[in-house]
C-alpha positions as a printed Julia matrix, in Angstrom:
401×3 Matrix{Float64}:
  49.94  -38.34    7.1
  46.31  -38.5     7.99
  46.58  -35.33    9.85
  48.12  -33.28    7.35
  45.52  -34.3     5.21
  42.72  -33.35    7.03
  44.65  -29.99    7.58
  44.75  -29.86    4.07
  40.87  -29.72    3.27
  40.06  -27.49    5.93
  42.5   -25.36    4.51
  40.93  -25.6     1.04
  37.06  -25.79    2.79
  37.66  -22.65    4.25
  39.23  -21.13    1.12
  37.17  -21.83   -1.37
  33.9   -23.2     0.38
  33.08  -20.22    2.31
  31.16  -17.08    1.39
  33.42  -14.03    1.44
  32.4   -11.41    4.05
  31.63   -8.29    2.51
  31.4    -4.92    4.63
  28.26   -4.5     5.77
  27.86   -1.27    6.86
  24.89    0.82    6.08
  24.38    4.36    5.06
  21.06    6.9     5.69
  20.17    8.2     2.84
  17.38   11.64    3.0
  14.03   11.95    0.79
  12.42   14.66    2.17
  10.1    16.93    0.58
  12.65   20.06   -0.01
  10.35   23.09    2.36
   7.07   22.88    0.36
   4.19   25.08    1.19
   0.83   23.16   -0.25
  -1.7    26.13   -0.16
  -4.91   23.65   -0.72
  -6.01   20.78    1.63
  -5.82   17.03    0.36
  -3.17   17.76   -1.8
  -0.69   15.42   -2.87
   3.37   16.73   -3.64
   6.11   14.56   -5.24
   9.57   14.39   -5.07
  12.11   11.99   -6.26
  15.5    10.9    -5.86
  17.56    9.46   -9.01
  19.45    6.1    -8.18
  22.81    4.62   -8.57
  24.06    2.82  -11.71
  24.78   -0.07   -9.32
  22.39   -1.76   -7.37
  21.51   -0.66   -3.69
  19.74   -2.39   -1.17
  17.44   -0.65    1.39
  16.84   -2.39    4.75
  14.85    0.06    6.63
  12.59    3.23    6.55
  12.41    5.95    9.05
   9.92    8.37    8.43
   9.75   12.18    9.58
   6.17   13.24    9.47
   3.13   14.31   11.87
  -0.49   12.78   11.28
  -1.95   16.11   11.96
  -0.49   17.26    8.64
   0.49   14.46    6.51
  -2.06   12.15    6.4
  -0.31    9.7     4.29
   3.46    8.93    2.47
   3.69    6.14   -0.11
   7.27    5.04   -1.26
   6.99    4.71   -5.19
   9.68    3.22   -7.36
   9.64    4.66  -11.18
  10.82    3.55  -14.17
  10.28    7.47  -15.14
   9.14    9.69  -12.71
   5.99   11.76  -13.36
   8.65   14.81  -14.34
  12.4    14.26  -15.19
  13.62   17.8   -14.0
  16.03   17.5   -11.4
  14.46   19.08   -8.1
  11.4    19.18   -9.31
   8.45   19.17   -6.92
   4.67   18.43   -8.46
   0.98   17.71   -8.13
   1.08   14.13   -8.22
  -2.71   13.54   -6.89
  -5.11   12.72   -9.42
  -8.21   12.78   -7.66
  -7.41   15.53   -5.43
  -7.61   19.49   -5.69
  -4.68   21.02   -7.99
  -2.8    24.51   -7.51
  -0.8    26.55   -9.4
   1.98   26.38   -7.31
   3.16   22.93   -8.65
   2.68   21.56  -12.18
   0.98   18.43  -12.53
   1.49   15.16  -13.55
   1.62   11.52  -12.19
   3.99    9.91   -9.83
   5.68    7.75  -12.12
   5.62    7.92  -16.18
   6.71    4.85  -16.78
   6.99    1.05  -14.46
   5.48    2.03  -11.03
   5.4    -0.07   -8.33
   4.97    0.56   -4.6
   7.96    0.22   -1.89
   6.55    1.52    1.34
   3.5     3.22    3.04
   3.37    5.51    5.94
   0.17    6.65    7.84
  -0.9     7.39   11.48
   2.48    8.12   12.91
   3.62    4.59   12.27
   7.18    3.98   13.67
  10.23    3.29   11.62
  10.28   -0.1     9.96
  13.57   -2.34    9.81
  13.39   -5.54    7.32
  14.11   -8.92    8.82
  17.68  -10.07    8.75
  19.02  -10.78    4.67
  15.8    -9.17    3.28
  16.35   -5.79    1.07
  14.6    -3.65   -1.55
  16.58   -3.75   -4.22
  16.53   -0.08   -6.36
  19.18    1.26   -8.86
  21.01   -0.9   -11.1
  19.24   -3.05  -13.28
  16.38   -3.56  -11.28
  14.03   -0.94  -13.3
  13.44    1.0   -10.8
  15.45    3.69  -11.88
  14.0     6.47   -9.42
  12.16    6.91   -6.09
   9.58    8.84   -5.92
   8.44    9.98   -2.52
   4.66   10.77   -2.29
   2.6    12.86    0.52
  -0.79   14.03    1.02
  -1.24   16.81    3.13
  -4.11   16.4     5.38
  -3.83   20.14    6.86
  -2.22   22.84    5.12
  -3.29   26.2     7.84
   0.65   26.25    9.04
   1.69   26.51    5.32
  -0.9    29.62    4.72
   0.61   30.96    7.75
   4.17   31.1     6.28
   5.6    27.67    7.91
   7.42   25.21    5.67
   7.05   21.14    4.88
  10.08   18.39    4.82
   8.37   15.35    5.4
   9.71   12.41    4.42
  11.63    9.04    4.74
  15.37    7.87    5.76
  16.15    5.1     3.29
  18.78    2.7     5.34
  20.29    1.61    2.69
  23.84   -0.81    1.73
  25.36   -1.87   -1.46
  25.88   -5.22    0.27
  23.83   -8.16   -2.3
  20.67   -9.43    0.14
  20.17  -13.19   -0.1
  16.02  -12.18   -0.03
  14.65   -9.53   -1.76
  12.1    -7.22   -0.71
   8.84   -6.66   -2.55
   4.9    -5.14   -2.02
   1.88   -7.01   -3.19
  -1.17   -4.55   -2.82
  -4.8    -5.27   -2.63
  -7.6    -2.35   -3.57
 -10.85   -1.5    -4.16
 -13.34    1.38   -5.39
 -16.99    1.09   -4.53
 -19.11    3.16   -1.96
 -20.47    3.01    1.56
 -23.73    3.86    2.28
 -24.98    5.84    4.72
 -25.75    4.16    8.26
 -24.58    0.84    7.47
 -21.96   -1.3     7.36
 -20.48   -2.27    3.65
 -17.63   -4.63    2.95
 -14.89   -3.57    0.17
 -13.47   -7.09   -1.69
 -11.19   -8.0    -3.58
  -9.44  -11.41   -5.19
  -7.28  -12.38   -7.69
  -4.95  -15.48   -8.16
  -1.38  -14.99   -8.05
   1.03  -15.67  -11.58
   4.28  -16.44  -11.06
   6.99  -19.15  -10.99
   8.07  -17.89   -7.51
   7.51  -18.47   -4.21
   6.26  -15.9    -2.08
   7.17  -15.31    1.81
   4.77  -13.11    3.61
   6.34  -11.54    6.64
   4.53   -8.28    6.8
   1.02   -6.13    6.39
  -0.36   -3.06    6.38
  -4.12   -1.81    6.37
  -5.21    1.81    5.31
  -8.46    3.86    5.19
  -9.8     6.48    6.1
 -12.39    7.51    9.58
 -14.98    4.73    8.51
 -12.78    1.53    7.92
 -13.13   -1.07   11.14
 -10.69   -3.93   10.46
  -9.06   -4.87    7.17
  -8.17   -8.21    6.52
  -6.15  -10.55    3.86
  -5.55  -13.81    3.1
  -4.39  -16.63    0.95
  -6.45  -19.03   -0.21
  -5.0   -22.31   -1.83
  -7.77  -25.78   -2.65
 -10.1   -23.56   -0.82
  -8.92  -23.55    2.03
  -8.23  -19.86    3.68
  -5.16  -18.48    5.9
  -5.0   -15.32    7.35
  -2.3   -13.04    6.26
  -2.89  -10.54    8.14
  -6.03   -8.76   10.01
  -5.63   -5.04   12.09
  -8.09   -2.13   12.72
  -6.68    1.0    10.07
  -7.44    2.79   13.18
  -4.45    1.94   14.66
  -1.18    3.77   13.73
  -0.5     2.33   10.37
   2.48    0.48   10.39
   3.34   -2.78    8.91
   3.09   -5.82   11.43
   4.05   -9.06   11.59
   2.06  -11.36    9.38
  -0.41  -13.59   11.14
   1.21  -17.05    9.57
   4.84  -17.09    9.73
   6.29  -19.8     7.2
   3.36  -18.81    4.71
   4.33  -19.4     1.54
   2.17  -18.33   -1.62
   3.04  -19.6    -4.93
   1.36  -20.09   -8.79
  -2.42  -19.77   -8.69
  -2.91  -18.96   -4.73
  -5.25  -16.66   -4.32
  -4.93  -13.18   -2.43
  -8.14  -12.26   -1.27
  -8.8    -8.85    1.05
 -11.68   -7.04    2.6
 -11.86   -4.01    4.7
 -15.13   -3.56    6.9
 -16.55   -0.1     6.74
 -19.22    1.47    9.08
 -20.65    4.65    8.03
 -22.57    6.69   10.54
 -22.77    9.69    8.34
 -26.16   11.37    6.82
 -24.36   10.88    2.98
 -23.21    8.15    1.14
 -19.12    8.0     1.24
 -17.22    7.22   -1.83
 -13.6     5.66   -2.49
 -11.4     8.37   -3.65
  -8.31   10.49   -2.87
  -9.48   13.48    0.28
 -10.45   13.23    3.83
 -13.86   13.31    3.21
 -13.36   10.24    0.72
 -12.37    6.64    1.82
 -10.11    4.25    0.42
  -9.51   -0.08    1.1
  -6.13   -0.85    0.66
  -4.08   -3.95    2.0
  -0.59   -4.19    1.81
   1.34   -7.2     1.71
   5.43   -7.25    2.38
   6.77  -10.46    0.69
  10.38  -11.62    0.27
  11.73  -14.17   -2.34
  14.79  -16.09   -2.54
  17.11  -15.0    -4.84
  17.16  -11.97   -7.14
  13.66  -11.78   -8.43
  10.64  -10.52   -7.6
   7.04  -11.51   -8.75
   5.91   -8.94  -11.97
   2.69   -9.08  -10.83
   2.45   -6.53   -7.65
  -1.45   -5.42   -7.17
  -5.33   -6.97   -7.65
  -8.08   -4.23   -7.44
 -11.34   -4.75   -7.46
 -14.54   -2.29   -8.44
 -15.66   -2.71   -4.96
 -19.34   -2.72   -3.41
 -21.98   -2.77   -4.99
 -20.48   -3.48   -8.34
 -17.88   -6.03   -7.1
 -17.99   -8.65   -4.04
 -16.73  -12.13   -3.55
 -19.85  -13.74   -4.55
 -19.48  -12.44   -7.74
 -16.26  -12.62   -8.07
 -14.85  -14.89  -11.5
 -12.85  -16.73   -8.62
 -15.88  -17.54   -6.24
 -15.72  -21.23   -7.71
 -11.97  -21.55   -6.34
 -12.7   -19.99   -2.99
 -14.79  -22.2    -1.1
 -16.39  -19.07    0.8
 -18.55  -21.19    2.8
 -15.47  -21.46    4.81
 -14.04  -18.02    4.97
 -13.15  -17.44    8.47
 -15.51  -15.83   11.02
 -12.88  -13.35   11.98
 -12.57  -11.68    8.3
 -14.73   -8.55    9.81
 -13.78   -9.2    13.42
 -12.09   -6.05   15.06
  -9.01   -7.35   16.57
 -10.26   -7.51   20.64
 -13.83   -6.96   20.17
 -16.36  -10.43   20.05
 -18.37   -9.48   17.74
 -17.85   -9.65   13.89
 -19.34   -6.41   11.88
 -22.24   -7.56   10.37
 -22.97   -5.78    6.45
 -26.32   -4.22    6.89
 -27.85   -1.03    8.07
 -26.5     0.5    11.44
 -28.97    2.45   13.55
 -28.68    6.56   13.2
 -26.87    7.95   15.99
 -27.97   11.11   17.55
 -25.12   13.81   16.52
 -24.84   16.44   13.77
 -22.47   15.42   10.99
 -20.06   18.14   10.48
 -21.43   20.53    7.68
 -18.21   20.67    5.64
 -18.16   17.29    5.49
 -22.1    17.17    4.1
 -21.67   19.83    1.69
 -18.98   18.08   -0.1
 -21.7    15.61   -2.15
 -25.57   16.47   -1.5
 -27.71   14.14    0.33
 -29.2    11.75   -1.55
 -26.13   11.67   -4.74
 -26.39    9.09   -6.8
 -23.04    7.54   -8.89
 -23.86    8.82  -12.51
 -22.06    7.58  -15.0
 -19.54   10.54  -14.97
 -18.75   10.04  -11.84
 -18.29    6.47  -12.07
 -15.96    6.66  -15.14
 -13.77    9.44  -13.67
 -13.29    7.24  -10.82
 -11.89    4.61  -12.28
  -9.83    6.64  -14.83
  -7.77    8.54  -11.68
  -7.3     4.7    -9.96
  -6.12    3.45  -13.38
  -3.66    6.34  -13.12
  -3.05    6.18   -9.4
  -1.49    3.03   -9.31
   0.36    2.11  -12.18
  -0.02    3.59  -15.8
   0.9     0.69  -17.66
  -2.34   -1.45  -16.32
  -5.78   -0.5   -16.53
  -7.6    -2.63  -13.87
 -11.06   -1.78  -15.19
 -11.33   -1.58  -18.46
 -14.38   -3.66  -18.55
 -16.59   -2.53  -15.57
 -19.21   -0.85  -16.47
């Protein structure tokens, strides 16, 4: 009698207590910038891809581009897109030269948030086991949009073609984690010969817990290391620290079992050297810079913080020290490593750098004159086109100047 019992509830366990397997096959889905022909350096194309009425999941990116002539892709999920019409291609860089060829407007025109970053001839990412993006459904991200920047555009004036872009591994199987991008930026300036630091801080809001498990740095030539990090009753962990130098991939973060939750704060700097005869600016072409940090965060369950970015002004109008968080920070003990290039022994020190003895390249000098001060026009268009560059529904410096 015993026996038949026990038979029993197994029979019933293994009915009713287990989760039913669902096929979990995935399928490669194509965003890829349709043959373009940008006829202008340092401009910036979008594309974008409606999704499904039901909910997809993407586990992995694999993108098709060359550094030599894209010299970045961002992932963006919309809301709106910039412009509805289907196949539509357009000028989607604020900052950055316009043509005729396209018609211009921003990536998204309505609930933007970022879903993956390309640079450097970074390999194809794959998400850890259970973890997905979750686009389509009810999720508000009702379109992808893919961005690229085209670095060199000779083979287009030439007659050659552009399809750059990303395969989305995708499955309509429900992840048990889902998948979201916490970015960290700054404006500012670098002078020239010396080494600057680019902050940034904020606390995080939210009644989840967050799971780092991956980062990515990005500047431009000038950036040394870039580095982020949590810091929680002032004490700091590193989330992740690489030279933007490197291909520009997202890597493992540097504390696995991190967990950031309600009032943590995420705290970045990237460490710029500037050997040039002109001061270099944060903005949108080659001959610009930009300090971003990207942080790749699951959560449990089916949400996903509403708070995805902190940006800062950045030097010489923003640094930690003056930072409305400083109090909370304890930066007394930030780590010695923050502008420590992974495998040198030395940390960058902020400060002048001695000349060295080579010619700067004259196109490069000719795009601001020696000497160019930040007038207040310049200043205020900056911050308008990162207002617009990021999201359009928050204005991150409405009170800076």
């Amino acid at each position: 009698m015993k026996a038949i019992l026990a038979f029993l509830v197994a029979v019933v366990c293994c009915v009713y207590g287990s989760p039913v397997k669902r096929d979990s096959k995935t399928e490669n889905v194509d965003l890829l910038m349709p043959t373009v022909q940008p006829k202008v350096k340092d401009t910036y194309l979008c594309y974008g891809m409606k999704m499904n009425e039901t909910p997809t999941y993407i586990v992995g990116f694999r993108p098709h581009a060359n550094k030599e002539i894209a010299h970045h892709m961002l992932l963006y999920g919309c809301k709106e897109p910039g412009v509805r019409d289907k196949n539509a291609i357009w000028n989607c860089g604020e900052m950055a030269h316009t043509t005729s060829s396209y018609s211009t407007a921003g990536v998204c025109g309505e609930g933007q948030q970022i879903v993956y970053a390309w640079a450097m001839d970074a390999p194809a990412l794959q998400l850890p086991e259970g973890v997905g993006f979750k686009v389509g459904g009810n999720t508000n991200i009702d379109y992808l949009v893919l961005q690229v920047h085209y670095k060199d555009v000779s083979p287009f004036l030439a007659g050659e073609t552009d399809s750059s872009g990303i395969t989305l591994v995708t499955t309509d199987q429900q992840m048990p984690k889902r998948a979201g991008v916490y970015l960290l930026a700054t404006g500012g300036r670098i002078p020239a010969h010396s080494v600057e630091y680019l902050e940034s801080a904020c606390p995080l809001r939210t009644d989840l817990t967050l799971h780092p498990f991956a980062f990515r740095t990005h500047t431009h030539t000038l950036g040394k290391v870039v580095s982020g990090y949590r810091v929680r009753d002032a004490k700091w962990e590193e989330i992740g620290r690489k030279s933007p130098q490197e291909p520009q991939m997202f890597y493992n973060a540097t504390s696995p079992g991190m967990e950031i939750r309600n009032n943590d704060i995420l705290a970045a700097r990237c460490t710029m050297e500037n050997n040039l005869d002109r001061t270099v600016y944060i903005g949108a072409t080659q001959n610009d810079e930009m300090c971003n940090f990207y942080m790749m965060y699951y959560v449990n369950g089916d949400r996903i913080a509403d708070q995805n970015s902190c940006f800062s002004s950045g030097a010489p109008y923003y640094t930690w020290e003056s930072s409305p968080y400083a109090g909370n920070m304890n930066l007394k003990e930030q780590p010695q490593t923050v502008s420590l290039v992974p495998g040198e022994k030395t940390p960058k020190r902020k400060g002048p750098v001695a000349k060295l003895e080579r010619a700067e390249n004259p196109e490069r000098r000719q795009q601001r004159p020696r000497g160019h001060a930040v007038n207040r026009n310049d200043f205020a268009r900056l911050l308008q086109a990162l207002n617009t560059a990021y999201d359009s529904d928050y204005k991150m410096y409405d009170n800076v100047l």
